[in-house]
């Protein structure tokens, strides 16, 4: 079968012939891949910044944001059947019995760091015609979501961020009743940094949770991302034309910041302007090879006197995949013409390198497998 692989030794990326996997255990499911989203992680792997092939393989099959169709199930699989659509999880637990996170199926919080990840770390990914996976890592998707379900995995980043923010902010008892309501963000202001797929999906999530939502991003208006932000009832503000002081004036108190941009200096500026009792969530990493100077005293100045929280979050567990699929359904009902616009273009496998080696303009780029 065909697959798209990166060869770290020879620095090549191309379509390979890879043995078609077969079901070998009763709890396995054979999948035919339909679509795989491309993100910065894939491009970092293609730039050989990280990513590790499985043991004894000279290449790594790429792809972790997948939508697939079930073609066969092992005999112990009861809740999936051929024709069903599924989204697979990315991270798999480590083998250390002392890792309480992985033992509790929370491998997104793995304590040893020896977890594996499909398409990233020591496991082949989903840019292949077929994959065999354990049923425990597959989440069924309604057929009505087939055109947008490839966005599930990027949405899980926002889902996990929100769950943690709501848990942590239960330290504020007067917000606790709101946190358990249908609109836990009611009366609160959320700022999303960045208008890429993770940012826009996060903005949609914050809007349906009742937050007064702002997206702060570089590009000047008018632009397509700003149009999408306006259409979902959030406010887009360009960092090019609205510097921090003016931004703060327009937004007022900032209760929650969801960082989804690779522009750490701007993120730090916003962090310095977080509200009392506010929470700042980092989802993108910084590159230690590209250090930037910050005024640490100014950055941390308000942390203690204003009861602020800073967290980092990565990956997602089973519950967040479930809620992402449910919320995609809510987005689709509420914004049927807007949600599909997050997918800018679909590329056949043969043209995948066009989106893996560089980032074309637009929002989410998807490789069509079958
Ligand atoms: Zn990704
Ligand atoms: Zn672990």
GROMACS .gro file of C-alpha atoms and ligand atoms in nm:
model
  372
    1UNK     CA    1   0.000   0.000   0.000
    2UNK     CA    2   0.101   0.363  -0.042
    3UNK     CA    3   0.215   0.580   0.249
    4UNK     CA    4   0.393   0.913   0.293
    5UNK     CA    5   0.717   0.880   0.484
    6UNK     CA    6   1.004   1.090   0.608
    7UNK     CA    7   1.357   0.943   0.604
    8UNK     CA    8   1.562   1.124   0.870
    9UNK     CA    9   1.897   0.973   0.758
   10UNK     CA   10   1.870   1.074   0.393
   11UNK     CA   11   1.649   1.378   0.461
   12UNK     CA   12   1.385   1.265   0.209
   13UNK     CA   13   1.006   1.282   0.212
   14UNK     CA   14   0.814   1.078  -0.043
   15UNK     CA   15   0.545   0.818  -0.111
   16UNK     CA   16   0.663   0.466  -0.017
   17UNK     CA   17   0.529   0.113  -0.066
   18UNK     CA   18   0.460  -0.014   0.285
   19UNK     CA   19   0.323  -0.361   0.381
   20UNK     CA   20  -0.054  -0.347   0.431
   21UNK     CA   21  -0.125  -0.421   0.800
   22UNK     CA   22  -0.364  -0.700   0.903
   23UNK     CA   23  -0.565  -0.760   1.220
   24UNK     CA   24  -0.361  -0.979   1.457
   25UNK     CA   25  -0.548  -0.936   1.788
   26UNK     CA   26  -0.922  -0.962   1.868
   27UNK     CA   27  -0.936  -0.600   1.989
   28UNK     CA   28  -0.789  -0.453   1.673
   29UNK     CA   29  -0.966  -0.265   1.394
   30UNK     CA   30  -0.852  -0.223   1.034
   31UNK     CA   31  -0.903   0.126   0.899
   32UNK     CA   32  -0.907   0.276   0.551
   33UNK     CA   33  -0.775   0.631   0.584
   34UNK     CA   34  -0.987   0.905   0.430
   35UNK     CA   35  -0.821   1.234   0.528
   36UNK     CA   36  -0.523   1.350   0.733
   37UNK     CA   37  -0.470   1.711   0.840
   38UNK     CA   38  -0.128   1.874   0.822
   39UNK     CA   39  -0.001   2.101   1.100
   40UNK     CA   40   0.316   2.264   1.227
   41UNK     CA   41   0.419   1.941   1.401
   42UNK     CA   42   0.432   1.760   1.064
   43UNK     CA   43   0.633   2.045   0.913
   44UNK     CA   44   0.878   2.037   1.206
   45UNK     CA   45   0.919   1.661   1.150
   46UNK     CA   46   0.977   1.719   0.777
   47UNK     CA   47   1.235   1.984   0.866
   48UNK     CA   48   1.394   1.707   1.079
   49UNK     CA   49   1.360   1.917   1.396
   50UNK     CA   50   1.207   1.616   1.570
   51UNK     CA   51   1.012   1.296   1.507
   52UNK     CA   52   1.142   0.940   1.552
   53UNK     CA   53   1.077   0.637   1.327
   54UNK     CA   54   0.969   0.310   1.492
   55UNK     CA   55   1.251   0.079   1.601
   56UNK     CA   56   1.410  -0.100   1.301
   57UNK     CA   57   1.244   0.131   1.047
   58UNK     CA   58   1.448   0.376   0.842
   59UNK     CA   59   1.140   0.591   0.789
   60UNK     CA   60   0.844   0.734   0.978
   61UNK     CA   61   0.501   0.739   0.815
   62UNK     CA   62   0.366   1.088   0.881
   63UNK     CA   63   0.026   1.211   0.996
   64UNK     CA   64  -0.162   1.231   1.326
   65UNK     CA   65  -0.483   1.428   1.252
   66UNK     CA   66  -0.685   1.150   1.093
   67UNK     CA   67  -1.032   1.055   0.979
   68UNK     CA   68  -1.079   0.691   0.878
   69UNK     CA   69  -1.342   0.434   0.783
   70UNK     CA   70  -1.360   0.095   0.952
   71UNK     CA   71  -1.307  -0.190   0.703
   72UNK     CA   72  -1.273  -0.490   0.940
   73UNK     CA   73  -1.293  -0.556   1.314
   74UNK     CA   74  -1.137  -0.816   1.544
   75UNK     CA   75  -1.372  -1.064   1.709
   76UNK     CA   76  -1.373  -0.885   2.046
   77UNK     CA   77  -1.483  -0.554   1.891
   78UNK     CA   78  -1.855  -0.502   1.945
   79UNK     CA   79  -1.930  -0.132   1.906
   80UNK     CA   80  -1.771  -0.068   1.566
   81UNK     CA   81  -1.851  -0.221   1.229
   82UNK     CA   82  -1.732  -0.184   0.870
   83UNK     CA   83  -1.843   0.149   0.723
   84UNK     CA   84  -1.826   0.339   1.055
   85UNK     CA   85  -1.620   0.657   1.065
   86UNK     CA   86  -1.363   0.702   1.341
   87UNK     CA   87  -1.102   0.950   1.462
   88UNK     CA   88  -0.799   0.790   1.630
   89UNK     CA   89  -0.608   0.926   1.927
   90UNK     CA   90  -0.242   1.021   1.877
   91UNK     CA   91  -0.055   0.932   2.194
   92UNK     CA   92  -0.018   0.576   2.329
   93UNK     CA   93   0.069   0.492   2.691
   94UNK     CA   94   0.422   0.414   2.806
   95UNK     CA   95   0.505   0.063   2.925
   96UNK     CA   96   0.618   0.163   3.274
   97UNK     CA   97   0.378   0.011   3.531
   98UNK     CA   98   0.483   0.288   3.772
   99UNK     CA   99   0.342   0.559   3.541
  100UNK     CA  100   0.016   0.636   3.716
  101UNK     CA  101  -0.103   0.867   3.437
  102UNK     CA  102  -0.070   0.602   3.163
  103UNK     CA  103  -0.206   0.330   3.392
  104UNK     CA  104  -0.516   0.549   3.434
  105UNK     CA  105  -0.552   0.598   3.051
  106UNK     CA  106  -0.430   0.958   3.080
  107UNK     CA  107  -0.127   0.910   2.858
  108UNK     CA  108  -0.153   1.278   2.759
  109UNK     CA  109  -0.012   1.338   3.110
  110UNK     CA  110   0.249   1.056   3.085
  111UNK     CA  111   0.499   1.100   3.368
  112UNK     CA  112   0.792   0.909   3.218
  113UNK     CA  113   0.807   1.072   2.876
  114UNK     CA  114   0.847   0.728   2.718
  115UNK     CA  115   0.501   0.738   2.555
  116UNK     CA  116   0.473   0.685   2.180
  117UNK     CA  117   0.279   0.895   1.929
  118UNK     CA  118   0.134   0.800   1.591
  119UNK     CA  119   0.314   0.984   1.314
  120UNK     CA  120   0.546   1.161   1.558
  121UNK     CA  121   0.732   0.939   1.805
  122UNK     CA  122   0.823   0.576   1.738
  123UNK     CA  123   0.490   0.477   1.577
  124UNK     CA  124   0.388   0.512   1.213
  125UNK     CA  125   0.121   0.770   1.142
  126UNK     CA  126  -0.195   0.785   0.935
  127UNK     CA  127  -0.079   0.907   0.594
  128UNK     CA  128  -0.120   0.551   0.467
  129UNK     CA  129  -0.398   0.373   0.279
  130UNK     CA  130  -0.462   0.133   0.569
  131UNK     CA  131  -0.381   0.122   0.939
  132UNK     CA  132  -0.456  -0.133   1.211
  133UNK     CA  133  -0.529   0.016   1.551
  134UNK     CA  134  -0.646  -0.090   1.894
  135UNK     CA  135  -1.020  -0.023   1.937
  136UNK     CA  136  -0.957   0.159   2.267
  137UNK     CA  137  -0.795   0.449   2.082
  138UNK     CA  138  -1.073   0.498   1.824
  139UNK     CA  139  -1.364   0.741   1.857
  140UNK     CA  140  -1.675   0.695   1.642
  141UNK     CA  141  -1.785   0.999   1.442
  142UNK     CA  142  -2.137   1.064   1.306
  143UNK     CA  143  -2.147   1.046   0.923
  144UNK     CA  144  -2.301   1.396   0.920
  145UNK     CA  145  -1.958   1.527   1.030
  146UNK     CA  146  -1.760   1.354   0.754
  147UNK     CA  147  -1.662   1.682   0.582
  148UNK     CA  148  -1.517   1.840   0.898
  149UNK     CA  149  -1.422   1.550   1.129
  150UNK     CA  150  -1.056   1.580   1.029
  151UNK     CA  151  -1.061   1.890   1.254
  152UNK     CA  152  -1.129   1.676   1.563
  153UNK     CA  153  -0.768   1.629   1.669
  154UNK     CA  154  -0.674   2.000   1.649
  155UNK     CA  155  -0.994   2.082   1.842
  156UNK     CA  156  -0.892   1.844   2.122
  157UNK     CA  157  -0.611   2.087   2.212
  158UNK     CA  158  -0.870   2.356   2.294
  159UNK     CA  159  -1.097   2.104   2.466
  160UNK     CA  160  -0.822   1.993   2.702
  161UNK     CA  161  -0.723   2.356   2.768
  162UNK     CA  162  -1.082   2.450   2.853
  163UNK     CA  163  -1.142   2.151   3.081
  164UNK     CA  164  -0.829   2.234   3.279
  165UNK     CA  165  -0.912   2.605   3.296
  166UNK     CA  166  -1.259   2.529   3.433
  167UNK     CA  167  -1.119   2.280   3.684
  168UNK     CA  168  -0.852   2.521   3.804
  169UNK     CA  169  -1.090   2.816   3.826
  170UNK     CA  170  -1.316   2.625   4.060
  171UNK     CA  171  -1.079   2.780   4.315
  172UNK     CA  172  -1.303   3.087   4.264
  173UNK     CA  173  -1.620   2.970   4.441
  174UNK     CA  174  -1.844   3.245   4.296
  175UNK     CA  175  -1.760   3.107   3.951
  176UNK     CA  176  -1.812   2.744   4.046
  177UNK     CA  177  -2.185   2.747   3.983
  178UNK     CA  178  -2.121   2.903   3.642
  179UNK     CA  179  -1.856   2.639   3.566
  180UNK     CA  180  -2.111   2.361   3.592
  181UNK     CA  181  -2.370   2.548   3.384
  182UNK     CA  182  -2.423   2.516   3.009
  183UNK     CA  183  -2.232   2.842   2.956
  184UNK     CA  184  -1.941   2.838   3.202
  185UNK     CA  185  -1.782   3.138   3.027
  186UNK     CA  186  -2.081   3.364   3.084
  187UNK     CA  187  -1.962   3.703   3.211
  188UNK     CA  188  -1.597   3.620   3.136
  189UNK     CA  189  -1.362   3.739   2.864
  190UNK     CA  190  -1.139   3.500   2.670
  191UNK     CA  191  -0.854   3.611   2.446
  192UNK     CA  192  -0.732   3.371   2.178
  193UNK     CA  193  -0.382   3.444   2.050
  194UNK     CA  194  -0.346   3.339   1.687
  195UNK     CA  195  -0.596   3.272   1.410
  196UNK     CA  196  -0.465   2.940   1.278
  197UNK     CA  197  -0.677   2.622   1.302
  198UNK     CA  198  -0.605   2.569   1.675
  199UNK     CA  199  -0.687   2.933   1.748
  200UNK     CA  200  -1.006   2.948   1.541
  201UNK     CA  201  -1.136   2.615   1.673
  202UNK     CA  202  -1.055   2.740   2.024
  203UNK     CA  203  -1.246   3.064   1.955
  204UNK     CA  204  -1.550   2.862   1.843
  205UNK     CA  205  -1.530   2.656   2.162
  206UNK     CA  206  -1.506   2.963   2.385
  207UNK     CA  207  -1.799   3.129   2.205
  208UNK     CA  208  -2.032   2.830   2.254
  209UNK     CA  209  -1.928   2.822   2.622
  210UNK     CA  210  -2.051   3.179   2.663
  211UNK     CA  211  -1.717   3.365   2.682
  212UNK     CA  212  -1.695   3.714   2.533
  213UNK     CA  213  -1.423   3.607   2.289
  214UNK     CA  214  -1.148   3.808   2.120
  215UNK     CA  215  -0.893   3.681   1.870
  216UNK     CA  216  -0.566   3.876   1.870
  217UNK     CA  217  -0.353   3.798   1.567
  218UNK     CA  218  -0.097   3.962   1.345
  219UNK     CA  219  -0.268   3.996   1.007
  220UNK     CA  220  -0.441   4.323   0.928
  221UNK     CA  221  -0.809   4.332   0.842
  222UNK     CA  222  -0.985   4.265   0.616
  223UNK     CA  223  -0.880   3.902   0.585
  224UNK     CA  224  -1.054   3.565   0.567
  225UNK     CA  225  -0.969   3.463   0.924
  226UNK     CA  226  -1.106   3.791   1.060
  227UNK     CA  227  -1.427   3.729   0.861
  228UNK     CA  228  -1.462   3.386   1.021
  229UNK     CA  229  -1.403   3.531   1.368
  230UNK     CA  230  -1.675   3.794   1.309
  231UNK     CA  231  -1.916   3.533   1.170
  232UNK     CA  232  -1.896   3.324   1.489
  233UNK     CA  233  -1.971   3.625   1.707
  234UNK     CA  234  -1.618   3.689   1.832
  235UNK     CA  235  -1.403   3.999   1.777
  236UNK     CA  236  -1.086   3.998   1.567
  237UNK     CA  237  -0.815   4.248   1.653
  238UNK     CA  238  -0.496   4.284   1.451
  239UNK     CA  239  -0.176   4.315   1.650
  240UNK     CA  240  -0.027   4.504   1.353
  241UNK     CA  241  -0.268   4.793   1.384
  242UNK     CA  242  -0.369   4.761   1.752
  243UNK     CA  243  -0.070   4.749   1.988
  244UNK     CA  244  -0.101   4.608   2.338
  245UNK     CA  245  -0.212   4.924   2.518
  246UNK     CA  246  -0.494   4.992   2.271
  247UNK     CA  247  -0.586   4.623   2.270
  248UNK     CA  248  -0.618   4.624   2.647
  249UNK     CA  249  -0.838   4.930   2.634
  250UNK     CA  250  -1.075   4.766   2.387
  251UNK     CA  251  -1.096   4.428   2.560
  252UNK     CA  252  -1.104   4.535   2.922
  253UNK     CA  253  -1.041   4.264   3.179
  254UNK     CA  254  -0.880   3.946   3.042
  255UNK     CA  255  -0.997   3.642   3.241
  256UNK     CA  256  -0.854   3.368   3.021
  257UNK     CA  257  -0.585   3.365   2.753
  258UNK     CA  258  -0.555   3.074   2.512
  259UNK     CA  259  -0.222   3.099   2.333
  260UNK     CA  260  -0.211   2.934   1.989
  261UNK     CA  261   0.056   3.124   1.798
  262UNK     CA  262   0.430   3.087   1.749
  263UNK     CA  263   0.493   3.447   1.851
  264UNK     CA  264   0.609   3.424   2.207
  265UNK     CA  265   0.702   3.792   2.255
  266UNK     CA  266   0.342   3.896   2.185
  267UNK     CA  267   0.215   3.621   2.415
  268UNK     CA  268   0.436   3.750   2.695
  269UNK     CA  269   0.305   4.102   2.641
  270UNK     CA  270  -0.052   3.975   2.681
  271UNK     CA  271   0.052   3.769   2.985
  272UNK     CA  272   0.178   4.091   3.145
  273UNK     CA  273  -0.176   4.227   3.105
  274UNK     CA  274  -0.373   3.933   3.241
  275UNK     CA  275  -0.653   4.020   3.482
  276UNK     CA  276  -0.666   3.947   3.854
  277UNK     CA  277  -0.737   3.574   3.914
  278UNK     CA  278  -0.682   3.518   3.541
  279UNK     CA  279  -0.548   3.206   3.373
  280UNK     CA  280  -0.302   3.194   3.081
  281UNK     CA  281  -0.278   2.872   2.880
  282UNK     CA  282   0.016   2.804   2.649
  283UNK     CA  283  -0.046   2.547   2.373
  284UNK     CA  284   0.245   2.612   2.135
  285UNK     CA  285   0.606   2.551   2.221
  286UNK     CA  286   0.892   2.796   2.200
  287UNK     CA  287   1.211   2.711   2.016
  288UNK     CA  288   1.510   2.714   2.255
  289UNK     CA  289   1.733   2.773   1.951
  290UNK     CA  290   1.553   3.102   1.891
  291UNK     CA  291   1.564   3.272   2.231
  292UNK     CA  292   1.394   3.606   2.282
  293UNK     CA  293   1.450   3.850   2.559
  294UNK     CA  294   1.174   3.914   2.810
  295UNK     CA  295   1.155   4.131   3.114
  296UNK     CA  296   1.104   3.850   3.364
  297UNK     CA  297   1.038   4.085   3.654
  298UNK     CA  298   0.757   4.259   3.463
  299UNK     CA  299   0.621   3.926   3.341
  300UNK     CA  300   0.600   3.770   3.686
  301UNK     CA  301   0.522   4.093   3.870
  302UNK     CA  302   0.146   4.032   3.891
  303UNK     CA  303   0.155   3.657   3.939
  304UNK     CA  304   0.147   3.659   4.318
  305UNK     CA  305  -0.045   3.977   4.406
  306UNK     CA  306  -0.310   3.898   4.144
  307UNK     CA  307  -0.352   3.521   4.202
  308UNK     CA  308  -0.269   3.438   3.842
  309UNK     CA  309  -0.224   3.094   3.687
  310UNK     CA  310   0.003   3.000   3.394
  311UNK     CA  311  -0.027   2.651   3.248
  312UNK     CA  312   0.106   2.461   2.951
  313UNK     CA  313  -0.095   2.186   2.782
  314UNK     CA  314  -0.017   1.928   2.516
  315UNK     CA  315  -0.198   1.640   2.351
  316UNK     CA  316  -0.538   1.510   2.462
  317UNK     CA  317  -0.696   1.214   2.634
  318UNK     CA  318  -1.001   1.000   2.549
  319UNK     CA  319  -1.259   1.231   2.713
  320UNK     CA  320  -1.140   1.532   2.517
  321UNK     CA  321  -1.169   1.342   2.186
  322UNK     CA  322  -1.530   1.263   2.280
  323UNK     CA  323  -1.613   1.624   2.366
  324UNK     CA  324  -1.436   1.751   2.051
  325UNK     CA  325  -1.659   1.530   1.833
  326UNK     CA  326  -1.970   1.650   2.020
  327UNK     CA  327  -1.870   2.015   1.990
  328UNK     CA  328  -1.788   1.982   1.618
  329UNK     CA  329  -2.153   1.879   1.584
  330UNK     CA  330  -2.258   2.194   1.774
  331UNK     CA  331  -2.031   2.411   1.555
  332UNK     CA  332  -2.174   2.254   1.240
  333UNK     CA  333  -2.532   2.323   1.350
  334UNK     CA  334  -2.457   2.677   1.457
  335UNK     CA  335  -2.222   2.776   1.173
  336UNK     CA  336  -2.289   2.537   0.880
  337UNK     CA  337  -2.137   2.773   0.622
  338UNK     CA  338  -1.841   2.879   0.838
  339UNK     CA  339  -1.698   2.557   0.982
  340UNK     CA  340  -1.602   2.402   0.642
  341UNK     CA  341  -1.411   2.723   0.560
  342UNK     CA  342  -1.147   2.622   0.816
  343UNK     CA  343  -1.031   2.364   0.559
  344UNK     CA  344  -0.856   2.572   0.294
  345UNK     CA  345  -0.756   2.299   0.050
  346UNK     CA  346  -0.740   1.923   0.008
  347UNK     CA  347  -0.434   1.766  -0.159
  348UNK     CA  348  -0.394   1.415  -0.307
  349UNK     CA  349  -0.114   1.203  -0.156
  350UNK     CA  350   0.112   1.268  -0.455
  351UNK     CA  351   0.104   1.642  -0.379
  352UNK     CA  352   0.140   1.612   0.000
  353UNK     CA  353   0.496   1.748  -0.001
  354UNK     CA  354   0.356   2.084  -0.117
  355UNK     CA  355   0.197   2.130   0.226
  356UNK     CA  356   0.451   1.933   0.430
  357UNK     CA  357   0.759   2.127   0.326
  358UNK     CA  358   0.610   2.474   0.346
  359UNK     CA  359   0.299   2.641   0.477
  360UNK     CA  360   0.078   2.773   0.200
  361UNK     CA  361  -0.156   3.058   0.293
  362UNK     CA  362  -0.493   2.979   0.442
  363UNK     CA  363  -0.601   2.783   0.747
  364UNK     CA  364  -0.605   2.400   0.753
  365UNK     CA  365  -0.457   2.190   0.473
  366UNK     CA  366  -0.565   1.830   0.440
  367UNK     CA  367  -0.419   1.531   0.255
  368UNK     CA  368  -0.684   1.311   0.097
  369UNK     CA  369  -0.587   0.945   0.118
  370UNK     CA  370  -0.887   0.747  -0.003
  371LIG    ZN1  371  -0.133   1.846   1.453
  372LIG    ZN1  372   0.342   0.703   3.097
   0.00000   0.00000   0.00000
